[in-house]
CSV table of C-alpha atoms in Angstrom, one decimal:
chain,number,residue,atom,x,y,z
R,348,GLN,CA,-1.0,-10.4,16.7
R,349,LYS,CA,-0.8,-9.0,13.4
R,350,GLU,CA,-2.6,-6.1,13.0
R,351,VAL,CA,-4.1,-6.1,10.1
R,352,GLU,CA,-5.5,-9.5,9.6
R,353,GLN,CA,-7.1,-10.6,6.4
R,354,ASN,CA,-7.9,-14.5,5.3
R,355,SER,CA,-5.7,-15.2,2.3
R,356,GLY,CA,-8.4,-17.1,-0.1
R,357,PRO,CA,-8.9,-18.0,-2.6
R,358,LEU,CA,-12.6,-16.5,-2.1
R,359,SER,CA,-14.3,-17.6,-5.0
R,360,VAL,CA,-17.5,-16.7,-6.0
R,361,PRO,CA,-19.5,-16.9,-8.8
R,362,GLU,CA,-20.4,-14.4,-11.7
R,363,GLY,CA,-23.1,-11.9,-10.5
R,364,ALA,CA,-22.8,-12.5,-7.0
R,365,ILE,CA,-21.6,-10.2,-4.2
R,366,ALA,CA,-18.3,-11.0,-2.8
R,367,SER,CA,-17.8,-10.3,0.8
R,368,LEU,CA,-14.0,-9.2,2.2
R,369,ASN,CA,-13.3,-9.3,5.8
R,370,CYS,CA,-10.7,-7.3,7.8
R,371,THR,CA,-9.7,-7.1,11.4
R,372,TYR,CA,-7.4,-4.7,12.9
R,373,SER,CA,-6.2,-5.0,16.5
R,374,ASP,CA,-5.1,-0.7,17.1
R,375,ARG,CA,-8.3,0.8,18.4
R,376,GLY,CA,-6.6,3.5,18.0
R,377,SER,CA,-6.8,3.4,13.6
R,378,GLN,CA,-8.8,5.8,12.2
R,379,SER,CA,-9.2,5.5,8.0
R,380,PHE,CA,-9.3,2.0,6.2
R,381,PHE,CA,-8.5,2.1,3.0
R,382,TRP,CA,-9.3,-0.8,0.5
R,383,TYR,CA,-6.6,-1.6,-2.3
R,384,ARG,CA,-7.5,-3.7,-5.4
R,385,GLN,CA,-4.0,-5.3,-7.0
R,386,TYR,CA,-3.8,-7.0,-10.1
R,387,SER,CA,-0.8,-9.7,-10.1
R,388,GLY,CA,2.2,-7.7,-11.1
R,389,LYS,CA,0.7,-4.3,-11.2
R,390,SER,CA,0.5,-1.3,-8.3
R,391,PRO,CA,-2.4,-1.3,-5.5
R,392,GLU,CA,-5.4,0.6,-7.0
R,393,LEU,CA,-7.2,2.4,-4.3
R,394,ILE,CA,-11.2,1.3,-4.1
R,395,MET,CA,-12.3,3.4,-1.2
R,396,PHE,CA,-11.9,4.4,2.2
R,397,ILE,CA,-14.1,5.4,5.0
R,398,TYR,CA,-13.4,6.3,8.6
R,399,SER,CA,-16.8,6.8,9.9
R,400,ASN,CA,-18.7,3.9,11.4
R,401,GLY,CA,-21.5,2.3,9.0
R,402,ASP,CA,-21.2,2.1,5.6
R,403,LYS,CA,-20.4,4.0,2.8
R,404,GLU,CA,-21.2,2.9,-1.3
R,405,ASP,CA,-19.6,3.8,-4.2
R,406,GLY,CA,-21.0,2.0,-7.4
R,407,ARG,CA,-20.7,-1.9,-6.7
R,408,PHE,CA,-18.7,-1.4,-3.9
R,409,THR,CA,-19.8,-1.2,-0.2
R,410,ALA,CA,-17.2,-0.8,2.5
R,411,GLN,CA,-18.9,-1.2,6.1
R,412,LEU,CA,-16.8,-0.4,9.2
R,413,ASN,CA,-17.4,-1.2,12.9
R,414,LYS,CA,-15.2,0.2,15.0
R,415,ALA,CA,-16.3,-1.1,18.3
R,416,SER,CA,-15.5,-4.7,17.0
R,417,GLN,CA,-12.0,-3.3,14.8
R,418,TYR,CA,-13.9,-4.9,11.7
R,419,VAL,CA,-14.1,-3.3,8.6
R,420,SER,CA,-15.3,-5.3,4.6
R,421,LEU,CA,-15.6,-4.3,1.7
R,422,LEU,CA,-18.7,-6.0,-0.8
R,423,ILE,CA,-18.6,-6.0,-3.9
R,424,ARG,CA,-22.1,-6.4,-5.6
R,425,ASP,CA,-22.5,-8.3,-9.2
R,426,SER,CA,-19.0,-9.6,-9.3
R,427,GLN,CA,-17.3,-9.5,-12.6
R,428,PRO,CA,-14.4,-11.7,-14.0
R,429,SER,CA,-12.5,-8.5,-14.0
R,430,ASP,CA,-12.6,-8.5,-10.3
R,431,SER,CA,-10.4,-11.0,-10.1
R,432,ALA,CA,-7.7,-10.0,-8.3
R,433,THR,CA,-5.8,-9.2,-4.4
R,434,TYR,CA,-8.0,-6.9,-2.0
R,435,LEU,CA,-5.6,-5.3,0.4
R,436,CYS,CA,-6.4,-3.2,3.7
R,437,ALA,CA,-5.0,-1.1,5.3
R,438,VAL,CA,-5.5,1.7,8.1
R,439,LYS,CA,-4.1,4.9,9.1
R,440,LYS,CA,-3.4,5.8,12.7
R,441,LEU,CA,-2.7,9.5,12.7
R,442,THR,CA,-2.0,9.7,16.5
R,443,GLY,CA,1.3,8.1,17.0
R,444,GLY,CA,0.9,6.1,13.8
R,445,GLY,CA,1.4,9.6,11.4
R,446,ASN,CA,0.3,9.0,7.7
R,447,LYS,CA,1.7,5.8,6.9
R,448,LEU,CA,-0.6,2.8,6.0
R,449,THR,CA,-0.7,-0.9,7.5
R,450,PHE,CA,-1.0,-3.1,5.4
R,451,GLY,CA,-3.0,-6.4,5.5
R,452,THR,CA,-1.7,-9.4,3.1
R,453,GLY,CA,-4.7,-9.2,1.2
R,454,THR,CA,-7.5,-11.7,-0.2
R,455,GLN,CA,-7.4,-13.5,-3.5
R,456,LEU,CA,-10.7,-12.6,-5.2
R,457,LYS,CA,-11.5,-15.3,-8.0
R,458,VAL,CA,-15.2,-14.7,-9.9
R,459,GLU,CA,-15.8,-17.4,-11.8
R,460,LEU,CA,-18.1,-17.5,-15.0
Q,145,GLU,CA,-2.6,13.5,-15.3
Q,146,ALA,CA,-0.6,11.2,-14.9
Q,147,GLY,CA,0.3,8.6,-12.1
Q,148,VAL,CA,3.1,7.7,-9.6
Q,149,THR,CA,5.9,6.5,-12.2
Q,150,GLN,CA,9.1,4.3,-10.7
Q,151,PHE,CA,12.0,3.3,-12.3
Q,152,PRO,CA,13.3,0.7,-13.0
Q,153,SER,CA,10.7,-1.8,-13.1
Q,154,HIS,CA,13.0,-4.7,-12.5
Q,155,SER,CA,16.7,-4.8,-11.0
Q,156,VAL,CA,18.7,-7.4,-10.1
Q,157,ILE,CA,21.8,-7.4,-8.1
Q,158,GLU,CA,24.4,-8.9,-7.0
Q,159,LYS,CA,25.1,-9.0,-2.7
Q,160,GLY,CA,26.6,-6.5,-1.8
Q,161,GLN,CA,26.0,-4.0,-5.1
Q,162,THR,CA,24.2,-0.6,-5.1
Q,163,VAL,CA,21.2,0.1,-6.2
Q,164,THR,CA,19.2,3.4,-6.1
Q,165,LEU,CA,15.7,3.1,-7.3
Q,166,ARG,CA,13.8,6.3,-8.1
Q,167,CYS,CA,10.1,7.7,-7.7
Q,168,ASP,CA,8.6,10.2,-9.7
Q,169,PRO,CA,4.9,11.8,-7.3
Q,170,ILE,CA,2.2,13.1,-9.0
Q,171,SER,CA,2.6,16.9,-9.3
Q,172,GLY,CA,1.5,18.4,-6.9
Q,173,HIS,CA,1.9,15.9,-4.5
Q,174,ASP,CA,4.2,17.3,-1.7
Q,175,ASN,CA,3.7,13.8,0.4
Q,176,LEU,CA,5.9,11.1,-1.2
Q,177,TYR,CA,5.9,7.6,0.4
Q,178,TRP,CA,8.2,3.9,0.6
Q,179,TYR,CA,6.9,1.2,1.1
Q,180,ARG,CA,8.7,-3.0,0.4
Q,181,ARG,CA,6.8,-5.7,0.5
Q,182,VAL,CA,8.8,-9.2,0.7
Q,183,MET,CA,7.7,-12.0,-1.0
Q,184,GLY,CA,4.6,-13.5,1.1
Q,185,LYS,CA,4.2,-10.7,3.6
Q,186,GLU,CA,2.3,-7.9,3.8
Q,187,ILE,CA,3.3,-4.1,1.7
Q,188,LYS,CA,5.2,-2.6,5.2
Q,189,PHE,CA,6.4,1.3,5.1
Q,190,LEU,CA,9.7,2.4,5.2
Q,191,LEU,CA,9.9,6.4,5.1
Q,192,HIS,CA,7.3,9.2,4.5
Q,193,PHE,CA,8.6,12.9,3.3
Q,194,VAL,CA,6.9,15.8,3.2
Q,195,LYS,CA,8.3,17.8,0.9
Q,196,GLU,CA,12.1,17.4,0.7
Q,197,SER,CA,12.1,16.6,4.9
Q,198,LYS,CA,11.6,12.9,6.0
Q,199,GLN,CA,8.9,13.5,8.3
Q,200,ASP,CA,8.6,9.6,9.0
Q,201,GLU,CA,11.5,7.0,9.1
Q,202,SER,CA,10.4,4.5,11.3
Q,203,GLY,CA,10.6,1.8,8.9
Q,204,MET,CA,13.9,1.8,7.4
Q,205,PRO,CA,15.1,-1.2,8.0
Q,206,ASN,CA,18.9,-0.1,9.1
Q,207,ASN,CA,21.6,2.2,7.6
Q,208,ARG,CA,22.4,0.3,4.2
Q,209,PHE,CA,19.0,2.2,2.8
Q,210,LEU,CA,19.2,5.9,2.2
Q,211,ALA,CA,16.3,8.3,1.0
Q,212,GLU,CA,16.9,11.7,-0.8
Q,213,ARG,CA,14.3,13.9,-1.9
Q,214,THR,CA,16.3,17.0,-3.4
Q,215,GLY,CA,14.1,19.5,-3.6
Q,216,GLY,CA,10.6,18.1,-3.2
Q,217,THR,CA,10.3,16.5,-6.7
Q,218,TYR,CA,11.1,13.4,-7.2
Q,219,SER,CA,13.0,10.5,-4.8
Q,220,THR,CA,15.5,8.3,-4.9
Q,221,LEU,CA,16.3,5.1,-2.5
Q,222,LYS,CA,19.3,3.6,-2.4
Q,223,VAL,CA,20.4,0.4,-1.1
Q,224,GLN,CA,24.3,-0.1,-0.5
Q,225,PRO,CA,25.3,-2.5,-0.2
Q,226,ALA,CA,22.5,-5.1,-1.2
Q,227,GLU,CA,21.7,-8.3,0.8
Q,228,LEU,CA,19.5,-11.1,-0.3
Q,229,GLU,CA,16.9,-10.1,2.2
Q,230,ASP,CA,16.1,-6.5,0.1
Q,231,SER,CA,15.2,-8.2,-2.3
Q,232,GLY,CA,11.2,-7.6,-3.3
Q,233,VAL,CA,9.1,-5.1,-4.5
Q,234,TYR,CA,9.7,-1.3,-3.4
Q,235,PHE,CA,6.4,0.9,-4.2
Q,236,CYS,CA,6.1,4.7,-3.7
Q,237,ALA,CA,2.9,6.6,-3.4
Q,238,SER,CA,2.0,9.6,-2.5
Q,239,SER,CA,-1.1,12.3,-1.2
Q,240,GLN,CA,-1.5,15.5,-1.8
Q,241,GLY,CA,-2.1,15.9,2.3
Q,242,GLN,CA,-2.2,14.7,5.2
Q,243,GLY,CA,-5.3,13.6,7.4
Q,244,ILE,CA,-7.7,10.4,7.6
Q,245,SER,CA,-9.5,11.9,4.6
Q,246,TYR,CA,-6.3,12.0,1.9
Q,247,GLU,CA,-5.8,8.8,-0.4
Q,248,GLN,CA,-2.1,7.5,-1.3
Q,249,TYR,CA,-1.8,6.7,-4.6
Q,250,PHE,CA,0.9,3.6,-5.2
Q,251,GLY,CA,3.1,3.5,-8.2
Q,252,PRO,CA,3.6,-0.2,-10.0
Q,253,GLY,CA,6.9,-0.9,-8.0
Q,254,THR,CA,10.3,-1.9,-8.5
Q,255,ARG,CA,11.4,-5.4,-8.4
Q,256,LEU,CA,14.5,-6.2,-6.7
Q,257,THR,CA,16.3,-9.0,-6.5
Q,258,VAL,CA,19.7,-9.3,-5.0
Q,259,THR,CA,21.3,-12.6,-5.9
């Protein structure tokens, strides 16, 4: 079982719709959760992170964390074609894990006109 | 503020040769990380520097890989001798501190192709 699981996609949504990206993790000791966006051939760009149960909003983006279910998601409202990219979920576990990030393989999002 | 920079952007070498990758972190970031993504796989951690000291090198695949960060500024990652399975994209990241709320900022990566 992979430590961080994401559906590879592609996830296709129409422009203006809500895109929902999901991530599950296996280690209950994981403490913080990061969403990165990566355009083809570019560096991963941090969108937001969350470490408390519940929702965290930043502009069009909302991260949701449910530690009991070991589930974290990213919602993108009013999706734009420029949001088309691969979205990487990463987790950090300080105790016994140091500061390293453990990544999923990413979900490719396509926002269609 | 300049972001994380990496050099070269792309390197093609033959099996058995040596390659050195360089990373310049964001100014003032004591924490520097190396990661690697091989084709079709997830990005994987290699090691973590705090200033010039290796804090965690649990992800280094074998002793053909040598990372240094002399003076606690830029870092180099040397692969010697390179093997075919070393091909991939090598990312460097830096962060201001450690802990659950510190973000890591990534560089553009070096694409290494070993033929």
